[in-house]
Coordinates of C-alpha atoms in Angstrom, one line a residue:
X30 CA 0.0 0.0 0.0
X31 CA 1.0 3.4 -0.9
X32 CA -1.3 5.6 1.2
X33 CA 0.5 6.1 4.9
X34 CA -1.9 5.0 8.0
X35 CA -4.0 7.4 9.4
X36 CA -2.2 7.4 12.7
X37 CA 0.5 9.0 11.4
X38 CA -1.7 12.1 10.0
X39 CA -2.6 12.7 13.1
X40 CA 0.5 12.8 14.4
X41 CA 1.5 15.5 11.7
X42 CA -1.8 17.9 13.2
X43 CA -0.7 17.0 16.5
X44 CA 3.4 17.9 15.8
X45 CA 2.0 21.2 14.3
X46 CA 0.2 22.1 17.2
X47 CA 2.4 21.7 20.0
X48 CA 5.2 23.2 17.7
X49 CA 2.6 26.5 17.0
X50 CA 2.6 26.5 20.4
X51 CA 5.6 27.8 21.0
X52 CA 5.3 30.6 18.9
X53 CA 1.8 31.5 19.1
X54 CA 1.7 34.4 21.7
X55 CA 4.4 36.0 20.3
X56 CA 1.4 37.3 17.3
X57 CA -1.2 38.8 20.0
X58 CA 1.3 40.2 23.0
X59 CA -0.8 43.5 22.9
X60 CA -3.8 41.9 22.8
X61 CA -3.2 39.9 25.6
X62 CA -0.9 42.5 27.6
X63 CA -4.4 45.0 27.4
X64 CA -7.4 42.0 27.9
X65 CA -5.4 41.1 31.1
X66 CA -4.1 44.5 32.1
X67 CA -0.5 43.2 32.5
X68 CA 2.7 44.6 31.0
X69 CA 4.5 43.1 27.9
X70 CA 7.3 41.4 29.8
X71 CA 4.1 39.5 32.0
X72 CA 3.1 38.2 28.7
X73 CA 6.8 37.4 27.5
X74 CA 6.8 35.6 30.7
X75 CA 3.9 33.1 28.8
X76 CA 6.1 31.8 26.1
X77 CA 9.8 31.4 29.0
X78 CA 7.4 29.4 31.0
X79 CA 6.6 27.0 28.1
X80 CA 10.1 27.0 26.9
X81 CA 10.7 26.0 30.6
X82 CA 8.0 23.5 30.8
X83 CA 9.3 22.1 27.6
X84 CA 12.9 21.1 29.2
X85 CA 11.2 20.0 32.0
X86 CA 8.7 18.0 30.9
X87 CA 10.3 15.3 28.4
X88 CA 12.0 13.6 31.5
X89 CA 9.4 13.5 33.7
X90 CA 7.1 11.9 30.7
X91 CA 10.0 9.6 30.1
X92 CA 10.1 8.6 33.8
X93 CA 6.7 7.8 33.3
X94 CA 6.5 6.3 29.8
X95 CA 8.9 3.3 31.3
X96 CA 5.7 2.1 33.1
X97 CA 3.6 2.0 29.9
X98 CA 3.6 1.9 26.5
X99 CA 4.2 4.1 23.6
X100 CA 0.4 4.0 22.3
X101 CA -0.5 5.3 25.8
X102 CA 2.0 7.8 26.2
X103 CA 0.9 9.5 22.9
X104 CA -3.1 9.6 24.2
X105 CA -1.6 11.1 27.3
X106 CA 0.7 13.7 26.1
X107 CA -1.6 15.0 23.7
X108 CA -4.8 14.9 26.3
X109 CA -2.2 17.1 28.5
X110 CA -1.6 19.2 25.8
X111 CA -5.0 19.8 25.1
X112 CA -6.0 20.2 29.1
X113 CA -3.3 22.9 28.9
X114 CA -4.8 25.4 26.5
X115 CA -8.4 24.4 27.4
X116 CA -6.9 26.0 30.7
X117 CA -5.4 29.1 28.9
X118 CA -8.3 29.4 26.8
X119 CA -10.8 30.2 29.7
X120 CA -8.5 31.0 32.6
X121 CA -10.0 34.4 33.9
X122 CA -6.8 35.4 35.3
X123 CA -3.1 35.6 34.5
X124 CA -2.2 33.2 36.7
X125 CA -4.2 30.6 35.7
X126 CA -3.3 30.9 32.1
X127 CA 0.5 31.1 33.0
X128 CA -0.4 27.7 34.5
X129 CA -2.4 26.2 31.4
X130 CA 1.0 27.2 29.6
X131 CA 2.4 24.9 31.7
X132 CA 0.5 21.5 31.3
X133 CA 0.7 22.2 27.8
X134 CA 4.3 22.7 27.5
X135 CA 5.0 19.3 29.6
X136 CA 3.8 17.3 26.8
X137 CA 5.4 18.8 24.1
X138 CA 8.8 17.0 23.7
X139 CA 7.6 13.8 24.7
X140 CA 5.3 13.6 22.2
X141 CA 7.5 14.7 19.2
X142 CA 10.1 11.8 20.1
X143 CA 7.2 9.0 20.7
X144 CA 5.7 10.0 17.7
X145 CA 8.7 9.9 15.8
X146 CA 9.3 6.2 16.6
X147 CA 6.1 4.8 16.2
X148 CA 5.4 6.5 12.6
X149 CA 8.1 4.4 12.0
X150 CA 6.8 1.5 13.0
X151 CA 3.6 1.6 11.6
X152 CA 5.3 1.6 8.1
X153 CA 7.9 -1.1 6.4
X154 CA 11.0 -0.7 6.4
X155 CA 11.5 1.2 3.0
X156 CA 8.9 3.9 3.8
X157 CA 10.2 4.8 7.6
X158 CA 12.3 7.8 6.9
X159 CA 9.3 9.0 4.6
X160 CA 7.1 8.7 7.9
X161 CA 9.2 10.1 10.2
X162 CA 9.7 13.1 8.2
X163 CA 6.2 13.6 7.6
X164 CA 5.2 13.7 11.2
X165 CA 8.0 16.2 11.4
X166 CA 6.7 18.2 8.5
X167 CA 4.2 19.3 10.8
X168 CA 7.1 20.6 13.5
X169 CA 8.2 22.4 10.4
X170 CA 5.0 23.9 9.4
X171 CA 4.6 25.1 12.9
X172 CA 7.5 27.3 12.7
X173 CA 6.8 29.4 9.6
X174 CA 3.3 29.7 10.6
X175 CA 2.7 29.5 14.7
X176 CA 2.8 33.2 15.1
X177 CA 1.4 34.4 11.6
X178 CA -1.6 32.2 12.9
X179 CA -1.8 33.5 16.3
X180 CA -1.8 37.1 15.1
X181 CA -4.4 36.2 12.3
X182 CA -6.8 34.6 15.1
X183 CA -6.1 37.0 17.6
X184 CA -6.8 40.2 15.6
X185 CA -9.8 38.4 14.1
X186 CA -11.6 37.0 17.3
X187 CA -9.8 38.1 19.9
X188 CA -6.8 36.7 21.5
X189 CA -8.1 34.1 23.6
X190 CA -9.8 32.1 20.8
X191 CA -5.7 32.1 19.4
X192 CA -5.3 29.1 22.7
X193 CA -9.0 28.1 20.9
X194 CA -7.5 27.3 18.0
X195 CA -4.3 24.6 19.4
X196 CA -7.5 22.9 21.7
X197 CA -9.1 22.7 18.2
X198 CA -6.3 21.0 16.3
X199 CA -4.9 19.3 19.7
X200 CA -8.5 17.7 19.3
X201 CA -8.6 16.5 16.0
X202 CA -4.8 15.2 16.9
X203 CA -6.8 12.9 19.7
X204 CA -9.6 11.9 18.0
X205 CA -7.5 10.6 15.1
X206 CA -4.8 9.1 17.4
X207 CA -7.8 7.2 19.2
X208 CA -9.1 6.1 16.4
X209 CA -6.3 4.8 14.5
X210 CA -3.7 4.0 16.5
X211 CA -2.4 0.2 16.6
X212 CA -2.9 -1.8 19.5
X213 CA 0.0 -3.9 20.9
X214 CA -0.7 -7.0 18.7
X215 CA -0.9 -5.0 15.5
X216 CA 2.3 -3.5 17.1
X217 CA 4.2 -7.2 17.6
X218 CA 3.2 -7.8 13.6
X219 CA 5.0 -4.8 11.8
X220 CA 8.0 -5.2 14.4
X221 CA 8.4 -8.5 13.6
X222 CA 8.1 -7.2 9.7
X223 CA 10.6 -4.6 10.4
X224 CA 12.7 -7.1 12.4
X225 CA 12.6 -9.9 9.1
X226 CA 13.9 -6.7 6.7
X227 CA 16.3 -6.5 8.8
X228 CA 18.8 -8.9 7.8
X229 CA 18.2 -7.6 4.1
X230 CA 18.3 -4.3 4.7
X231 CA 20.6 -3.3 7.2
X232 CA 18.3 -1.5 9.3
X233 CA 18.4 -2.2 13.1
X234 CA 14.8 -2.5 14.3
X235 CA 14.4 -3.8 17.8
X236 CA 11.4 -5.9 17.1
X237 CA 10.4 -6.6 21.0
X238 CA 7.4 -4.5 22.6
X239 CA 9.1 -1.3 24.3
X240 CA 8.0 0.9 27.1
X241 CA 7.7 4.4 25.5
X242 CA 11.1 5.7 27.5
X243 CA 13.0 2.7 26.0
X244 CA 14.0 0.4 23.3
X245 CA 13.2 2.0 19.5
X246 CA 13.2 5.6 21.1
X247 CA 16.4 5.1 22.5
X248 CA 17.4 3.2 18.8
X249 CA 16.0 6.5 17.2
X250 CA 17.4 9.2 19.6
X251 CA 21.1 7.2 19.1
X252 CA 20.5 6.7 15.4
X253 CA 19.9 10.1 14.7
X254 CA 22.4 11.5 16.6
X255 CA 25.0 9.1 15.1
X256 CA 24.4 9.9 11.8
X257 CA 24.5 13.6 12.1
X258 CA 27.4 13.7 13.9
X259 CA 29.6 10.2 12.6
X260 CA 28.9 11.8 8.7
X261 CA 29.8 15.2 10.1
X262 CA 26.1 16.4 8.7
X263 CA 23.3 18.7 10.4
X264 CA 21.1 16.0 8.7
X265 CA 21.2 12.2 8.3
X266 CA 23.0 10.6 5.8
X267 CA 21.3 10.0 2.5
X268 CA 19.6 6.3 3.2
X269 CA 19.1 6.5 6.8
X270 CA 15.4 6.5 8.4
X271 CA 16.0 10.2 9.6
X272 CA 17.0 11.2 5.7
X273 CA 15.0 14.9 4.4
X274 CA 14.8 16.0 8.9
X275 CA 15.3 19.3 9.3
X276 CA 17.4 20.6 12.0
X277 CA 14.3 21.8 14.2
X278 CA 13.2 18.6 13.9
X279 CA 16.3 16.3 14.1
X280 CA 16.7 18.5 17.6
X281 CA 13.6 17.8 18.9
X282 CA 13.9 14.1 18.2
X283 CA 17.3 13.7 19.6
X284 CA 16.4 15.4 22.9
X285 CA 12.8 13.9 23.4
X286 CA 11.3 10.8 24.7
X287 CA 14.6 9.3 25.6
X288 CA 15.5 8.6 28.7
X289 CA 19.2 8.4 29.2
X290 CA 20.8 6.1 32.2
X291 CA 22.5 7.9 34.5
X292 CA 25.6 6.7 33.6
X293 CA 25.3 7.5 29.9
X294 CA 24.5 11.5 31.1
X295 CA 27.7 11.4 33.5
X296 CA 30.4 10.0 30.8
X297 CA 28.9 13.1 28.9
X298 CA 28.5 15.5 30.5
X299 CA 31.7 15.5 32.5
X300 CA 33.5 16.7 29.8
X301 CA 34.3 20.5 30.1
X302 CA 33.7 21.0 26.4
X303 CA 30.5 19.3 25.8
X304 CA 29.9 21.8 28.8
X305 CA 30.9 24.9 26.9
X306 CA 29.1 23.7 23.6
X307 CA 26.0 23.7 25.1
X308 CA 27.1 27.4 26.8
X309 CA 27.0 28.2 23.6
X310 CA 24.4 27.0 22.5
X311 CA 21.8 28.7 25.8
X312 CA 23.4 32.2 25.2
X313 CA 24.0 32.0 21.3
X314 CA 20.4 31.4 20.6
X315 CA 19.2 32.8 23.7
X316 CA 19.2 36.4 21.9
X317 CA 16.9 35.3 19.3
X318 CA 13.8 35.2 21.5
X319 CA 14.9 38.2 23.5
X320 CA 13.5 39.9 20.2
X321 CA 11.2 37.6 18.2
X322 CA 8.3 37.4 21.3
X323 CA 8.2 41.0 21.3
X324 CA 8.0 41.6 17.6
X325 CA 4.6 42.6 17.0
X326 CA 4.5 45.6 19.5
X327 CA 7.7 46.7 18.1
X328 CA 5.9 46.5 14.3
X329 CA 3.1 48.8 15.9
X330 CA 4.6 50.9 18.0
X331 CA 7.6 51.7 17.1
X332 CA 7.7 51.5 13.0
X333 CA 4.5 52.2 13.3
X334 CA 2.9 49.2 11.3
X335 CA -1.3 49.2 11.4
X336 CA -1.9 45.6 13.0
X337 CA -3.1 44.0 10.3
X338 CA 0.7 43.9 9.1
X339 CA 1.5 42.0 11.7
X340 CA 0.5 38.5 9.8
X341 CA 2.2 39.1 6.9
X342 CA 5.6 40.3 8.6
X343 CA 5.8 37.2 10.8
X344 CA 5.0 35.1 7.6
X345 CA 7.9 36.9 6.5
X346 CA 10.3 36.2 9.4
X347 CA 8.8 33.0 9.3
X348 CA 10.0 32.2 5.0
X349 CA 13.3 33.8 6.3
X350 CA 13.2 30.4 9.1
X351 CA 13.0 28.4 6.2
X352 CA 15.6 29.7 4.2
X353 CA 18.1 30.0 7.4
X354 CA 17.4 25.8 8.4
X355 CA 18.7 24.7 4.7
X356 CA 21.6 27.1 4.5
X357 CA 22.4 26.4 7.8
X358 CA 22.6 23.0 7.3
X359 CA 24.6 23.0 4.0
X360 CA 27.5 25.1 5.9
X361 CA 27.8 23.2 8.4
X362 CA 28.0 20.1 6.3
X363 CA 31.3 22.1 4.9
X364 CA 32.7 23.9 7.5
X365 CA 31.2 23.0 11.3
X366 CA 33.1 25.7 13.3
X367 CA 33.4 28.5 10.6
X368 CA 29.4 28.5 10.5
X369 CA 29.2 28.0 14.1
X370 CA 31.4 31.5 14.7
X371 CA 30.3 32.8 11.1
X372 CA 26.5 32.4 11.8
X373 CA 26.8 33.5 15.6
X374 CA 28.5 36.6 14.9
X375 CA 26.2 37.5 11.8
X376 CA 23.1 36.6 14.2
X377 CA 24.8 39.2 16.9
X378 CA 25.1 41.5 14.2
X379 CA 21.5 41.7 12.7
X380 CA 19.9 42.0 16.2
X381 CA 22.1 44.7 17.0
X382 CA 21.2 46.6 13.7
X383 CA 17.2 45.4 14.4
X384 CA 17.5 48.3 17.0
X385 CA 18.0 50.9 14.5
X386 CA 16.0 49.3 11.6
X387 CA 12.4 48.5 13.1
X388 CA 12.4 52.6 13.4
X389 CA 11.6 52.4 10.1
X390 CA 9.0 50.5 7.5
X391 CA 11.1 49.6 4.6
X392 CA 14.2 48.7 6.6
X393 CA 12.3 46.6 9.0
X394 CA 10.7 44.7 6.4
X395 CA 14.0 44.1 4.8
X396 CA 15.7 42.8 8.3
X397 CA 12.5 40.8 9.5
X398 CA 13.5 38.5 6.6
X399 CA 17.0 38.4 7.3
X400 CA 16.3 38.2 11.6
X401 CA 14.7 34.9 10.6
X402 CA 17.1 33.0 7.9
X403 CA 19.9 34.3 10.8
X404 CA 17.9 33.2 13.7
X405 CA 17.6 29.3 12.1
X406 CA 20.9 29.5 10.3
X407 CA 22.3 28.9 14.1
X408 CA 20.5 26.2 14.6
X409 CA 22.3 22.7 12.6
X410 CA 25.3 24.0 13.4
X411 CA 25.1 24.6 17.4
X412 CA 22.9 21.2 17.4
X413 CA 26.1 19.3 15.3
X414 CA 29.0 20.3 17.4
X415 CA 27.3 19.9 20.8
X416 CA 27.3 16.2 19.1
X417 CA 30.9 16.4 18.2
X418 CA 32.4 17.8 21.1
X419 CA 30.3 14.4 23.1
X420 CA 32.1 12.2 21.3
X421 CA 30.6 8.1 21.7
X422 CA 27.5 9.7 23.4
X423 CA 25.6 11.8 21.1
X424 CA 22.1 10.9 22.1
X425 CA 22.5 12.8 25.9
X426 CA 24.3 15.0 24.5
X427 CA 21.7 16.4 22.0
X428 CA 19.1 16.0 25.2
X429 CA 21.2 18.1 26.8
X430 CA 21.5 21.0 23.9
X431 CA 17.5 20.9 23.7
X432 CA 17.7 22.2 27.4
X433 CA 20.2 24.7 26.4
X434 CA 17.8 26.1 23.6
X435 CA 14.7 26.1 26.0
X436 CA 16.6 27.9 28.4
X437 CA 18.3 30.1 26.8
X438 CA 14.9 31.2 24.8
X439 CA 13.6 31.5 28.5
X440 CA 16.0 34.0 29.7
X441 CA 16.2 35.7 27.1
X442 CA 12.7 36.2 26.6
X443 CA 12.8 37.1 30.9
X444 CA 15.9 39.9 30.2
X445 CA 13.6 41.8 27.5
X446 CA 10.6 41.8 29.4
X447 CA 12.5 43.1 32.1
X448 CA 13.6 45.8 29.9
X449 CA 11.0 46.7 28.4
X450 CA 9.3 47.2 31.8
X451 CA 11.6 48.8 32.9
X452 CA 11.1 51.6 30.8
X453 CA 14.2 51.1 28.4
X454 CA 11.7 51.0 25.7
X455 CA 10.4 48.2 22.9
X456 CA 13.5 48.3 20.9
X457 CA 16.4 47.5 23.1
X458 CA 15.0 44.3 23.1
X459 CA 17.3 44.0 20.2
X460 CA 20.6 45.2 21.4
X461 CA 20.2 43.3 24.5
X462 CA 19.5 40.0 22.5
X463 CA 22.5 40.9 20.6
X464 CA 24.2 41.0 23.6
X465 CA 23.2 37.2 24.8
X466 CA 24.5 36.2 21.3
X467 CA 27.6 37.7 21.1
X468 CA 28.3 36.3 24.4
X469 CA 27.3 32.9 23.1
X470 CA 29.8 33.8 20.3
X471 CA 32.9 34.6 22.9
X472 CA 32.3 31.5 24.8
X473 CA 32.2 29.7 21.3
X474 CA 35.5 31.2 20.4
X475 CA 36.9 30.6 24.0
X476 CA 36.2 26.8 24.5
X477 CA 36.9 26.1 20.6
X478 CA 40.6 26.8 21.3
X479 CA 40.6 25.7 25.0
X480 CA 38.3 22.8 25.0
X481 CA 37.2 21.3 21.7
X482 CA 40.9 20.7 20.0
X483 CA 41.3 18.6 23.6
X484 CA 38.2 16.4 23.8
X485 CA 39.3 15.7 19.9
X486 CA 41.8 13.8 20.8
X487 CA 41.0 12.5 23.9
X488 CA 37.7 11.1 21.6
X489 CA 40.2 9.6 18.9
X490 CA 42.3 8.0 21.9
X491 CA 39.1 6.2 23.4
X492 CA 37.6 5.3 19.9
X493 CA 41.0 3.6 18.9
X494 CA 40.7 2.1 22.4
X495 CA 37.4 0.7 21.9
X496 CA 38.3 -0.8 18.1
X497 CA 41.0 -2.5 19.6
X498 CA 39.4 -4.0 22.8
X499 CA 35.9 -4.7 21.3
X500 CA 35.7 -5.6 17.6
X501 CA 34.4 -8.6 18.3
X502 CA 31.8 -7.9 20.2
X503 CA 29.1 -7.7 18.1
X504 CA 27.7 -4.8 15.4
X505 CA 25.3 -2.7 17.8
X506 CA 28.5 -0.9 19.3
X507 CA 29.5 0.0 15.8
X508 CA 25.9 2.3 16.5
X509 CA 26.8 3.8 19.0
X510 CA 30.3 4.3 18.4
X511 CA 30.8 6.0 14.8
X512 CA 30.8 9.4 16.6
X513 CA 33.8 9.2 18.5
X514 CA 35.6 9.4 15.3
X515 CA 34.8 12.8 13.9
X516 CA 36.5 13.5 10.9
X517 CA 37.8 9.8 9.5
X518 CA 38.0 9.0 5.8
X519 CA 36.5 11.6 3.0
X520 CA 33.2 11.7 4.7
X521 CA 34.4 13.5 8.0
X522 CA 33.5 17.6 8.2
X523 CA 33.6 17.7 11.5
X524 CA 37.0 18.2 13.0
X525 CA 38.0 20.1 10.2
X526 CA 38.2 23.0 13.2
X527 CA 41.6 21.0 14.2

């Protein structure tokens, strides 16, 4: 059969919501700063609270997903999801809403990482990179359009029918995922299917019944990671089951629904440049939200945009996310630290000239484009050389990095609001998120000559160690161990920082 099961359509309206989400409020911050009678850095605090929620939630689901399995983990992230913005949607005060923003936000990661591996599943073997990057097309979608749609909806009906509008597709998500999700049994059959292609086709599909915090999303979390980092590309190599992800998405699934062991995170994270890679990463992005959430007041009241040109300039920033994930990823492919510095400092630079060019119409069209192709050109790079610098452990690693982004989006967000209340007016948001990334960009600069040339070597050492004292053991470590060699043969990019 050609057609893909319904399940995994409704994983695609269910990625898309939770990935709108994130962006929605950013399109209706007046509108909600005046129907609450709260200050613009109250309602920034609404999108660092989900960003928060976010990083903390994917554990905590994973901590409970080892009790059950993946089918129920998907009904119960997205019924949380949906019990979050019914919350937002008719919370009469600020509080509650702030707390609907919340529950929603705790479902989030977990249910991009589940869903990843069980569109998968429901497919053969030949069509599961197809699946998985549908479900993700949705992620995708969500970014280009999560605040053109909130502003749309908000301006139209009024901002609280903008949470309306996620409980309407978070519902259609749930009704479709009840209907049409597989139950174990159908489960056992396609594993086993996937599990006789196997020998065929090279692919290594765990054909036993996992808990949802184990087994094929720890394969796809490893996998995904492996490839990106062991072919020294922001994406997978051609072939693989994570082939056309972008690098929104490949973050999300490498950081979500996994639950690493405690040893895994230690051998990781004790190294002191994974630690400054992922310093990097939380200030280097963090400057992008400092300015995006507060966007639409800036187009009003400072360039002096009527609000109905608010949707089409966040569509705009939104085509410029586009273009910044592919040319990102293509750098990176060719140079990893170059683009890392390159596309930090170029970042820095276009939030610090955002200050002077949303004071006027035609220049703040111009930069809203390029504020979003810089704002995702960071992102495949940052992603790939947290990988690098954790050697054999990739999968924790890029956990950990999804943390990084969240928080840093969270403070950032926090620092503007704080400015902006505090009476140094809309546009400094901008300098002071150029700030955040130019300090992302001296830390990058720092460790890169302290740290990274170090754990290189130190990573070679332990990979020849390994070769030598394991290559019998079996293929699986070959899995989880083509990252520790970053840069072998004529496929390697990634240590060409040596």
């Amino acid at each position: 059969m050609k057609t893909l099961p319904l399940a995994i359509w409704a994983m695609v309206i269910g990625a898309f919501a939770m990935g709108a989400d994130e962006f929605i409020v950013a399109g209706v911050v007046r509108e909600i700063a005046e129907g609450l009678n709260v200050t613009y850095g109250q309602v920034g605090a609404l999108e660092s609270v989900y960003a928060l929620g976010v990083a903390i939630g994917a554990p905590v689901f994973t901590a409970i997903g080892t009790k059950f399995g993946r089918r129920s983990m998907l009904l119960l992230t997205t019924a949380v999801f949906l019990l979050g913005n019914v919350v937002s949607a008719l919370g009469p005060s600020y509080e509650l809403i702030m707390a609907g923003r919340v529950i929603s936000a705790t479902a989030h990661g977990a249910f991009l990482g589940i869903a990843a591996v069980f569109a998968a599943e429901l497919v053969d073997v030949t069509r599961k990179g197809r699946a998985v990057a549908i479900v993700f097309s949705g992620l995708t979608a969500s970014t280009v359009l999560g605040a053109p749609l909130g502003a749309a909806v908000g301006q139209t009906f009024g901002w609280r029918f903008t949470f309306w509008t996620l409980v309407v597709f978070g519902g259609i998500a749930l009704l479709g995922l009840l209907i049409s999700l597989p139950r174990t049994a159908k489960q056992g059959v396609q594993a086993s299917d996937a599990h006789h292609a196997h020998d065929s086709a090279g692919v290594h599909a765990h054909t036993h019944e996992p808990t949802a915090g184990q087994s094929l999303v720890e394969r796809v979390d490893t996998s995904a990671a492996s490839h990106a980092h062991g072919h020294g590309h922001a994406s997978p190599a051609p072939g693989s089951e994570f082939e056309g992800l972008d690098a929104h998405a490949l973050a999300h699934l490498g950081g979500a629904g996994n639950g690493p062991t405690l040893r895994e995170q230690l051998r990781a994270l004790t190294r002191p440049a994974v630690w400054g890679a992922l310093l990097t990463t939380l200030f280097g992005y963090g400057g992008v939200f400092t300015s995006f959430v507060y966007l639409a007041p800036q187009y009003t009241e400072v360039t002096g945009f009527d609000p109905a040109w608010i949707t089409p300039l966040l569509l705009l920033f939104g085509a410029g996310l586009f273009v910044g994930n592919a040319l990102g990823g293509k750098l990176a492919d060719k140079a990893l630290m170059p683009t890392v510095l390159g596309a930090l400092a170029t970042l820095a630079v276009v939030l610090f000239g955002m200050t002077f060019a949303i004071q006027n119409p035609i220049s703040a069209v111009i930069m809203t484009f390029v504020f979003g192709m810089t704002a995702f050109a960071v992102v495949a790079p940052l992603q790939l050389r947290v990988m690098n610098t954790a050697g054999h452990a990739p999968d924790v690693a890029s956990a950990a990095n999804i943390s990084a982004f969240t928080l840093g989006s969270a403070i950032g967000i926090s620092l503007g609001g704080a400015a902006i209340d505090g009476g140094l007016g809309l546009a400094s948001v901008n300098w002071i998120g150029g700030l955040i990334t130019a300090t992302g960009l001296i830390i990058a600069v720092v460790t890169w000559a302290l740290l990274d040339r170090r754990a290189n070597v130190t990573t070679h050492h332990r990979a020849h160690e390994h070769e030598h004292g394991s290559a019998g053991e079996g293929h699986d470590h070959s899995v989880t161990m083509a990252p520790a060699e970053p840069a072998t043969g004529g496929q390697g990019h990634a240590a060409h920082h040596h």
